Coordinates of C-alpha atoms in Angstrom, one line a residue:
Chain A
X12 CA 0.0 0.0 0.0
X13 CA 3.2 2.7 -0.1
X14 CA 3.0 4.0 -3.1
X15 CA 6.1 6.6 -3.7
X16 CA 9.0 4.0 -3.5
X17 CA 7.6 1.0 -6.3
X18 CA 9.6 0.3 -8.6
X19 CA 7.5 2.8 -11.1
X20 CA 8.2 5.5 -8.9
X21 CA 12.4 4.9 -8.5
X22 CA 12.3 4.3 -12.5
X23 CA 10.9 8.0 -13.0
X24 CA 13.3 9.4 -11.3
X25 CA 15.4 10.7 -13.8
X26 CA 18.6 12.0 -13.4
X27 CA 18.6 15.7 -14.2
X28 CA 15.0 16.8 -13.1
X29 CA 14.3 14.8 -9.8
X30 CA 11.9 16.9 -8.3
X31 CA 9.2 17.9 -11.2
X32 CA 9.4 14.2 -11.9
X33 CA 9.1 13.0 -8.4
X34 CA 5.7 14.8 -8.7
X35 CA 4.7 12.8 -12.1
X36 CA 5.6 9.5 -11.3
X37 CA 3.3 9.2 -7.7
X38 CA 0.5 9.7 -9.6
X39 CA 1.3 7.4 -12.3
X40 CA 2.1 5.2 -9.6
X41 CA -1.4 6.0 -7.9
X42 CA -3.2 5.7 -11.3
X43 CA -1.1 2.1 -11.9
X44 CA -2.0 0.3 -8.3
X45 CA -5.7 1.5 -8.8
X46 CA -6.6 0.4 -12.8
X47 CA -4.6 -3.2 -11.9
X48 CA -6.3 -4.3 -9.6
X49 CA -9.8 -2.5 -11.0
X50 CA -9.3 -4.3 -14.3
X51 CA -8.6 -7.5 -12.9
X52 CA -10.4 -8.2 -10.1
X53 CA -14.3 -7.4 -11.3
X54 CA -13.3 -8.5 -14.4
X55 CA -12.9 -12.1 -12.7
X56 CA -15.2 -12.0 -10.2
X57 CA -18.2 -11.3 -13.2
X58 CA -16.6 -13.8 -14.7
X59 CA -16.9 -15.9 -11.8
X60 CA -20.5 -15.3 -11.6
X61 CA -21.1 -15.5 -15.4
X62 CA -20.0 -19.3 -14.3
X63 CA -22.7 -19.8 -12.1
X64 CA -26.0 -18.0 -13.3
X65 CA -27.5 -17.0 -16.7
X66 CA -29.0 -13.5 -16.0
X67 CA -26.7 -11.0 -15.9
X68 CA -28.8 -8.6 -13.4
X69 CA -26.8 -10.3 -10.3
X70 CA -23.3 -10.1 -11.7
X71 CA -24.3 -6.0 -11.9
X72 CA -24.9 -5.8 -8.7
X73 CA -22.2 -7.8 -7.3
X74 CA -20.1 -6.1 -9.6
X75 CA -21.2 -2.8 -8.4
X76 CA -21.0 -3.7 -5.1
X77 CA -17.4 -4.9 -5.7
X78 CA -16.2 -2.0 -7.1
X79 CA -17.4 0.4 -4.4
X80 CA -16.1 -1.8 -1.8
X81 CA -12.6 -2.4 -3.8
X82 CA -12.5 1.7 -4.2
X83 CA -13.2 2.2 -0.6
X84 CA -10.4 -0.3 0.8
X85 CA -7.9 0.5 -1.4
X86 CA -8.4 4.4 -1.4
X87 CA -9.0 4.3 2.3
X88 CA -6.2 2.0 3.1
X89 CA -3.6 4.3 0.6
X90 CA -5.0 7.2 2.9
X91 CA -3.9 5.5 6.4
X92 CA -0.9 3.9 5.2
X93 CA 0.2 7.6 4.1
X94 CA -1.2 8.6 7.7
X95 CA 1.3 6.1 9.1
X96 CA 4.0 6.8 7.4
X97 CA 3.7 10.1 8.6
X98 CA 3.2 9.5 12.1
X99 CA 6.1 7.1 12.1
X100 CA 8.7 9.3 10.5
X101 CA 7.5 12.0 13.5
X102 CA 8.0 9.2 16.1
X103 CA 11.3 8.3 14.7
X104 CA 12.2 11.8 14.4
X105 CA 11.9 12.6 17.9
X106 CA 13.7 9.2 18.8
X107 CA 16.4 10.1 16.8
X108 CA 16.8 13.7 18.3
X109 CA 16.7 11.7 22.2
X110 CA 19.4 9.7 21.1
X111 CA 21.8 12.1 19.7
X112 CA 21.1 14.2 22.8
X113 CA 21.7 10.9 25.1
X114 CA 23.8 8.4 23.7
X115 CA 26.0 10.8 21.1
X116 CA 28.9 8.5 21.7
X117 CA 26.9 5.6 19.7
X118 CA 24.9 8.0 17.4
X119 CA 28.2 9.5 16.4
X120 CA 29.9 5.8 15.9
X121 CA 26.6 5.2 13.7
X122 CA 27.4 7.9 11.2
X123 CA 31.3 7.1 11.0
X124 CA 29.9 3.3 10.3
X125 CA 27.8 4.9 7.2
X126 CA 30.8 6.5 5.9
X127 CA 32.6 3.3 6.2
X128 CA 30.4 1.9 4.2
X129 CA 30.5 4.0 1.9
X130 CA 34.6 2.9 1.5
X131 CA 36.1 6.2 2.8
X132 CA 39.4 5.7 4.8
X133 CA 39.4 6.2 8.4
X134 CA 41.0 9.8 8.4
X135 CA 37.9 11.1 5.7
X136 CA 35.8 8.8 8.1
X137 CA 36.5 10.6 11.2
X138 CA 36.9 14.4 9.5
X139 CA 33.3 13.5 8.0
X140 CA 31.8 12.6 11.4
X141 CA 33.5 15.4 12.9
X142 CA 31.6 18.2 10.2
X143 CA 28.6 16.7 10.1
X144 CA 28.0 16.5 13.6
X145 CA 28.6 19.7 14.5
X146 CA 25.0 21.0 13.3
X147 CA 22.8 18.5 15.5
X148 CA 19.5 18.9 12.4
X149 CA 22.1 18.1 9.5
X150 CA 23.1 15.3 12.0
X151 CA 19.2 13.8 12.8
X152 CA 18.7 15.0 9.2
X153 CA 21.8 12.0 8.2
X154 CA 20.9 9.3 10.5
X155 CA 17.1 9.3 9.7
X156 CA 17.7 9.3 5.6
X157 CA 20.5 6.7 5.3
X158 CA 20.4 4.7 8.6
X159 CA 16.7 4.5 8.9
X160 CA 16.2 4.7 4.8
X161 CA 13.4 6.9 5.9
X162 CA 12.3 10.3 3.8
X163 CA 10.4 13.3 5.1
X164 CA 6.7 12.4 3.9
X165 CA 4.6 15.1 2.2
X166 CA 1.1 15.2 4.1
X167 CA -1.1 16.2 1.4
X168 CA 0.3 12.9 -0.5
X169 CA -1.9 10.8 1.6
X170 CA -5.4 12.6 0.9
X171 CA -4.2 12.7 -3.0
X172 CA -3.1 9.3 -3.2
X173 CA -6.7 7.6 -1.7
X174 CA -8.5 10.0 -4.1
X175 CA -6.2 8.8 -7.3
X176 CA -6.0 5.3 -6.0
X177 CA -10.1 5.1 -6.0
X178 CA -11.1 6.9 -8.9
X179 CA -8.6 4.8 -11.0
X180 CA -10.2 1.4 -9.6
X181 CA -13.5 2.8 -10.5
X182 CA -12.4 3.7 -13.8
X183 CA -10.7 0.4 -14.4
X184 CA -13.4 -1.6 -12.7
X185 CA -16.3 -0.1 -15.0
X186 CA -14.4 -1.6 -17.9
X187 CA -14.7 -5.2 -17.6
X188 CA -18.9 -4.6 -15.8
X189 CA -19.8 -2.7 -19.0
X190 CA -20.9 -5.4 -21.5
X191 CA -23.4 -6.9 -18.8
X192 CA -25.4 -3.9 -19.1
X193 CA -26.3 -4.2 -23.0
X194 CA -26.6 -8.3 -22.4
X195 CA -29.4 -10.3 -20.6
X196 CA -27.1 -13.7 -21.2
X197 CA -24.3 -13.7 -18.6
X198 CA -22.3 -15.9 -21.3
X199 CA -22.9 -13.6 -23.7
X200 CA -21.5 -10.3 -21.8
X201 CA -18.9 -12.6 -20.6
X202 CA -17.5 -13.6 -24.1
X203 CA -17.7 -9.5 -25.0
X204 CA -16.5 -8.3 -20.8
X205 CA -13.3 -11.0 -21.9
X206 CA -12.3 -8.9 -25.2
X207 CA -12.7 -5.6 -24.4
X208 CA -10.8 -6.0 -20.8
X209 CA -7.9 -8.0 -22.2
X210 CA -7.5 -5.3 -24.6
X211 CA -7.3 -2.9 -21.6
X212 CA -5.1 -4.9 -20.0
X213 CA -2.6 -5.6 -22.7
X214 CA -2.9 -1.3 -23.5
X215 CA -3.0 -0.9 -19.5
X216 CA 0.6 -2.7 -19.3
X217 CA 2.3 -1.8 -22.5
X218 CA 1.6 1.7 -20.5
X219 CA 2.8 0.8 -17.5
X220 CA 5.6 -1.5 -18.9
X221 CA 7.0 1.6 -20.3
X222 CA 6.6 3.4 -17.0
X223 CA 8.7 0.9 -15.4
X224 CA 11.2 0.6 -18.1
X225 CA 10.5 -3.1 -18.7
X226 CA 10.0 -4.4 -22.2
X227 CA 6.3 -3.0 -23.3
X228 CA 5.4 -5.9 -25.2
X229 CA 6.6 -8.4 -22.5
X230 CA 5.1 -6.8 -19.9
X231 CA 1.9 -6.5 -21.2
X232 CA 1.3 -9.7 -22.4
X233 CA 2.1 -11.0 -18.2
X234 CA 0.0 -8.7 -17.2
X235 CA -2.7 -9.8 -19.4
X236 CA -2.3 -13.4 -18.4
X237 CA -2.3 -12.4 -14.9
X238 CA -6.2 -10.9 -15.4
X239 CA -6.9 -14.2 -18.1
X240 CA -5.7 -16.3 -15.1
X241 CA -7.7 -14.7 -12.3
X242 CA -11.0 -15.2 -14.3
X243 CA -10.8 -18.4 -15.4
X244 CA -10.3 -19.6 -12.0
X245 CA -12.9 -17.5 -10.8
X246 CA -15.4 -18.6 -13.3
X247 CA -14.2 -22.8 -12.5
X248 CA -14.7 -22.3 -8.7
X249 CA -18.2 -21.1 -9.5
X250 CA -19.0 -23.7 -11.9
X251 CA -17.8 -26.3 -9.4
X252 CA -20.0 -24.9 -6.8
X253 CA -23.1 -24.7 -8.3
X254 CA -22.4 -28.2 -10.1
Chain B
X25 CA 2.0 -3.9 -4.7
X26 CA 5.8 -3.1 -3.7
X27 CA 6.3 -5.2 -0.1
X28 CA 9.9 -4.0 1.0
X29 CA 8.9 -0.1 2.0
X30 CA 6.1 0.2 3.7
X31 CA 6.0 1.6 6.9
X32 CA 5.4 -1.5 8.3
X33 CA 8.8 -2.9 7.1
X34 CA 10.8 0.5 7.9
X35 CA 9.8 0.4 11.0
X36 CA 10.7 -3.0 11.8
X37 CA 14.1 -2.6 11.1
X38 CA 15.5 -1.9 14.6
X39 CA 18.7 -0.1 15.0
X40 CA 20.6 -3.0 16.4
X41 CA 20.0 -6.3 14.2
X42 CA 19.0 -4.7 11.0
X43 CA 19.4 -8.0 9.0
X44 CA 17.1 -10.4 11.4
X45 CA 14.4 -7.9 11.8
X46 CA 14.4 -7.2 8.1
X47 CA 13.2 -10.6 7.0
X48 CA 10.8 -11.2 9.5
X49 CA 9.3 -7.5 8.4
X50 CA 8.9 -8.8 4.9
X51 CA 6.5 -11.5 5.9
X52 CA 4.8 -9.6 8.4
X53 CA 4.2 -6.8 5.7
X54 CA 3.0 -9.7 3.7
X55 CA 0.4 -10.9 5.8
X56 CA -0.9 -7.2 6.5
X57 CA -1.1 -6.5 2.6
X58 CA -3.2 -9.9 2.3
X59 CA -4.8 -10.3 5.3
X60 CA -6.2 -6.7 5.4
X61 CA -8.1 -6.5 2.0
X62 CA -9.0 -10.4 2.2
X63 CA -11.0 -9.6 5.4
X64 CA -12.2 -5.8 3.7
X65 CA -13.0 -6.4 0.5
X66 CA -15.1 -10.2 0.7
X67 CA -16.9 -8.9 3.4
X68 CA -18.2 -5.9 1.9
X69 CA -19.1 -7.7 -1.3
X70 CA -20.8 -9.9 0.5
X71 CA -22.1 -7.5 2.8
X72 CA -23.3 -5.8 -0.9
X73 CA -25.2 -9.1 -2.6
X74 CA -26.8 -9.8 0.9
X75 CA -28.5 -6.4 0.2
X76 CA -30.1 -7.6 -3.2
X77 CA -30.3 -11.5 -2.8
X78 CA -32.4 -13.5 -0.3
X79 CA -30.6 -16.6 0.1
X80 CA -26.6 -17.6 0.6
X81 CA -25.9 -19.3 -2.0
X82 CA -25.1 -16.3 -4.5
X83 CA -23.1 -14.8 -1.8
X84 CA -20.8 -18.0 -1.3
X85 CA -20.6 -18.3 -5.1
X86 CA -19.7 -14.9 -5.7
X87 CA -17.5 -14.8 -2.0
X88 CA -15.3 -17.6 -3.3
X89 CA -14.9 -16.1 -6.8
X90 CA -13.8 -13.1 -5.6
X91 CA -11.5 -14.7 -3.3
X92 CA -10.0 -16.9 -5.9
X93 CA -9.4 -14.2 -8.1
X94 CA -8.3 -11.1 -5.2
X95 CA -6.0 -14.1 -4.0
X96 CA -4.0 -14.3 -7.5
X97 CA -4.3 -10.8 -8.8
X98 CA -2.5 -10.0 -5.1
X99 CA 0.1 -12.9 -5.6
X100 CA 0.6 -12.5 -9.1
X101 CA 0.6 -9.0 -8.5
X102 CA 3.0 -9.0 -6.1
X103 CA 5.2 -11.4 -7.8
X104 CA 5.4 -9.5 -10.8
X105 CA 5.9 -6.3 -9.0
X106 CA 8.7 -8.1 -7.3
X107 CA 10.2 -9.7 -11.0
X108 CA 10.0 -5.8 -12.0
X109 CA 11.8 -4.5 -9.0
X110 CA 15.0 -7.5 -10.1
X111 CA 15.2 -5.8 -14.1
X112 CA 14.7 -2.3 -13.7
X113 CA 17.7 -2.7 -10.8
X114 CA 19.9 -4.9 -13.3
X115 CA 19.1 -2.1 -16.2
X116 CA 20.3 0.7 -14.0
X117 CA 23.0 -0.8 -12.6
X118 CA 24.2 -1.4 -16.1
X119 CA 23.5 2.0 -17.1
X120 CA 25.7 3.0 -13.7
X121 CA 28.5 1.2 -15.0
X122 CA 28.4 2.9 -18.4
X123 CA 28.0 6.1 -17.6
X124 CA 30.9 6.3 -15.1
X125 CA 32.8 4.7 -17.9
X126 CA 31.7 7.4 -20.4
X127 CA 30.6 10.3 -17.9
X128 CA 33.0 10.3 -15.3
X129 CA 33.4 13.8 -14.8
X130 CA 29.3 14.2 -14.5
X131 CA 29.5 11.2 -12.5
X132 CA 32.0 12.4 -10.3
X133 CA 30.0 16.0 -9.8
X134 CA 27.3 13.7 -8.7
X135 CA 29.5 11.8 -5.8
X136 CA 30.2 15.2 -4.8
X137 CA 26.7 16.4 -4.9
X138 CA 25.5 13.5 -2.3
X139 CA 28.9 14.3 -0.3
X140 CA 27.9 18.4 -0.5
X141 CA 23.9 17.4 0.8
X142 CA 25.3 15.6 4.2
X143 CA 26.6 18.8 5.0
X144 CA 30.2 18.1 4.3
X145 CA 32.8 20.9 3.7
X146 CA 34.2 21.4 0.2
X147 CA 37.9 19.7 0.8
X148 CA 36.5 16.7 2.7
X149 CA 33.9 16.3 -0.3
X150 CA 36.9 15.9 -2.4
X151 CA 38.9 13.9 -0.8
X152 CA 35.7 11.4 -0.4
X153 CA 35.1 11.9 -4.0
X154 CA 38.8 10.6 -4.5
X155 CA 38.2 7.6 -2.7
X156 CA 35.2 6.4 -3.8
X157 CA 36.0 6.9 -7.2
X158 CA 39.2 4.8 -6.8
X159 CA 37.1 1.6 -7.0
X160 CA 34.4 1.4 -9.7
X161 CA 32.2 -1.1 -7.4
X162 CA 32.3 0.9 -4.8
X163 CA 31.5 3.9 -6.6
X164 CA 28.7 2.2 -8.7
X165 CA 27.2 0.6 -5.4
X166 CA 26.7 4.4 -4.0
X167 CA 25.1 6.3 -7.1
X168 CA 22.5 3.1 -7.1
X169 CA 22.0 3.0 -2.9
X170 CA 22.2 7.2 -2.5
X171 CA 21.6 8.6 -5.8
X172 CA 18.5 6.1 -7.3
X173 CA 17.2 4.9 -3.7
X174 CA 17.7 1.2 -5.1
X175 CA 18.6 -1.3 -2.6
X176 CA 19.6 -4.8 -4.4
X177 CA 16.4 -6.7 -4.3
X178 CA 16.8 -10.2 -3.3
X179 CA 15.4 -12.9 -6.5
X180 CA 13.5 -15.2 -4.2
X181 CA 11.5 -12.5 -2.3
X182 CA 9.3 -12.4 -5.6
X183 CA 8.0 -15.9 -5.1
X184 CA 8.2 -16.1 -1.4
X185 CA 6.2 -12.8 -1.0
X186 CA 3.6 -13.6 -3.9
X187 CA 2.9 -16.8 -2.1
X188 CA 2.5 -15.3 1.6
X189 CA 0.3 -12.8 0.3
X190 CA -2.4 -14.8 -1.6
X191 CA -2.1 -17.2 1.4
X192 CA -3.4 -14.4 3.4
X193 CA -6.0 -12.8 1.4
X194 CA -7.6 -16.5 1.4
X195 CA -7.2 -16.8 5.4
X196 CA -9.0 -13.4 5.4
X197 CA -11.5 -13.8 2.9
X198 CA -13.0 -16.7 4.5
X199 CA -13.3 -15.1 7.8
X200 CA -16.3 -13.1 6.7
X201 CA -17.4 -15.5 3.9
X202 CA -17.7 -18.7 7.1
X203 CA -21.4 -17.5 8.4
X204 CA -22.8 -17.6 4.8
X205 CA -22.4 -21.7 5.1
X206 CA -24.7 -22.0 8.4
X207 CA -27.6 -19.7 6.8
X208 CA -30.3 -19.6 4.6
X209 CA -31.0 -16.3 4.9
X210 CA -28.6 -14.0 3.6
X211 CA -29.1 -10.7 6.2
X212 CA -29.1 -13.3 9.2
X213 CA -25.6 -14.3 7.3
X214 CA -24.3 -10.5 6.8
X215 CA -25.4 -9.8 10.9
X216 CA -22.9 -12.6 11.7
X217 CA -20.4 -12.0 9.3
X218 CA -20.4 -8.5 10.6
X219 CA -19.9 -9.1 14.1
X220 CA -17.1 -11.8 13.1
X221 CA -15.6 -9.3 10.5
X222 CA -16.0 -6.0 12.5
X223 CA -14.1 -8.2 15.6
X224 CA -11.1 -9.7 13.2
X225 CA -10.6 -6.0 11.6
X226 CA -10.4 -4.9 15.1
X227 CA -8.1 -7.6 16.5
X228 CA -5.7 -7.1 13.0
X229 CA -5.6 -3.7 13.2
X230 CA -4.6 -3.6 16.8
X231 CA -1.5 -6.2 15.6
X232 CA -0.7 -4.0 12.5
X233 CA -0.9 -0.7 14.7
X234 CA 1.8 -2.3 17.3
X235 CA 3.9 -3.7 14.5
X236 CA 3.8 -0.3 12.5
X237 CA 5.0 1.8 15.7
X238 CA 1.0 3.2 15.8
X239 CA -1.0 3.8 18.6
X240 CA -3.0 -0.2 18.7
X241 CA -6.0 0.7 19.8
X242 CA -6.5 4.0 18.0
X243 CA -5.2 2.0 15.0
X244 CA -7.5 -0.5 15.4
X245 CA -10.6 1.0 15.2
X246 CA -9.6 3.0 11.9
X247 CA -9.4 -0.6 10.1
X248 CA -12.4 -1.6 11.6
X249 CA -13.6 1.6 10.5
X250 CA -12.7 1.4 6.8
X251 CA -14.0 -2.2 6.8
X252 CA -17.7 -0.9 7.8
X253 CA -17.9 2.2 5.5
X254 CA -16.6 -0.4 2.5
X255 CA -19.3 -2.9 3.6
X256 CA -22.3 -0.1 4.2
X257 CA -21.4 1.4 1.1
X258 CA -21.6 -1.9 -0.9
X259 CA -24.9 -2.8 0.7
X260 CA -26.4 0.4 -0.2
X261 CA -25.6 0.4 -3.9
X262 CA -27.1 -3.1 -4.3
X263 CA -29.9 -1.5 -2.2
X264 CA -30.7 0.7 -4.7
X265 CA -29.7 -0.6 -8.1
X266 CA -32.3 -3.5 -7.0
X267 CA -35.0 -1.3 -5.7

């Protein structure tokens, strides 16, 4: 559910223009998490159904009802786990600023240990330690970003992230529920939902394929499979049931 | 649908045995991706048919389709994500190496700009650029760790991970699904299912919170919360697209 450090989001940052693309690439990240899952999962779960009865009015409303509850969880849950990560990088924050105050001996051995890491020699090592720690928020600053791996969170990213998150599984989800509106057979809308959503998906991952800087073509045709995979055992589950 | 960063895996890694507390993390964070939209999402769908069907047996048809398909959109999801992860690292390492072989005066700039942003002065930034840049490893290793964020993803965390979470999403999909199989009637089902839901939500939360570093309780009641407005909102859609 932490949506600024996939894979998408590392790719699209470039390196001359970090910032502006740092911007781009969280909600192209947003926009990928939510239209994945949105294309797959209602997509197989009316497949499922399709499986199991032969009106198609049911597989609306479940469909519906999947899509708003999909929407909520995920756009919700992208919201708290923003929330968290906030609240966590305060908590660690103020830990950090206790320890330096409290235990600088170990603190300070910490940030000579990242700079051995880093394969200085002792004398750069200890000069390092020595400038950095004179200027105790450089210092915190240090330790939180490379010993904890932890960035300063932006706030509003959480409330925007929910929102993208949930419109794009709505958006995605719509899709695949589409046919069984103009269908009364559930086979029928199931034969036209398959097309038109592996279409999507195979357009929806070329997209994101590129995003990621994986081969397009490869990429889309796993996350196609993926979606054809989901469905079909969706749609044998229900068939074994109601045999 | 990336498992390494979340808060929940930051956090666990504790200052003193990074390497232990990382894997556990990993499978934790596993188990909360799955776990917590297995029990959300089911239940609310669920929650959603009850308010258009009388009797269970649409719900368990439609419950175990969705679960079969959340379950390997998650895994598949998450093992692709992870496959993703492995490539786009191996192409920018690769690109590393060539550009410090063709660049190495940009390349060296940037060493120095990560050396100037700790705070360092302007000799000891050169002298660490000196060292670094002795060793072409070395110096690769830091532009991909400081200057990308990219942290060398380990090759059977894809599989391991995709497995753990459609385990989960199973576990917690049946939780609310279970009370459908004793009834005939589908809102005596959801009342159950509710109560049973509302009460694992509450006791997963509270485990998430404390393994996240968040306040349990407070924590707690915000899954539970999200799990309730999914479910209501599901209900009421079906309410009304049926009425």
């Amino acid at each position: 559910m932490n949506n600024s450090d996939t894979p998408a989001a590392q790719d699209m940052h470039l390196h001359r223009h970090p910032e502006q693309h740092m911007i781009n690439s969280a909600t192209i990240t947003d926009i990928v998490i939510g239209m994945s899952d949105g294309l797959t999962v209602p997509f197989a779960l009316a497949a499922g159904i399709s499986g199991a009865v032969q009106g198609t009015g049911l597989i609306i409303v479940a469909g519906l009802a999947e899509i708003a509850a999909g929407s909520i969880a995920m756009g919700l849950g992208g919201y708290l786990a923003g929330k968290t990560e906030i609240d966590h990088y305060n908590s660690e924050l103020r830990r950090e600023y206790e320890e330096v105050e409290k235990l600088p001996h170990i603190e300070k051995q910490e940030v000579k240990d990242f700079f051995s890491s880093l394969g200085l020699s002792e004398e750069i090592q200890d000069k390092a330690v020595e400038e950095v720690t004179k200027d105790k928020k450089k210092w915190v600053e240090l330790m939180m970003k490379y010993e904890l791996g932890l960035d300063k969170p932006d706030p509003k990213r959480a409330r925007t992230s929910a929102f993208n998150i949930s419109v794009s599984y709505v958006v995605g989800g719509l899709i695949p529920l589409s046919p069984y509106f103009f269908f009364n057979d559930s086979i029928e809308g199931l034969k036209i939902s398959t097309v038109i959503t592996l279409i999507s998906l195979f357009v929806f991952g070329y997209f994101k394929s590129k995003v990621t800087g994986v081969n397009p073509v490869a990429g889309a045709v796993r996350v196609m499979i993926i979606g054809a995979i989901a469905a079909g055992c969706a749609f044998g589950i229900a068939r074994l049931i109601q045999s």
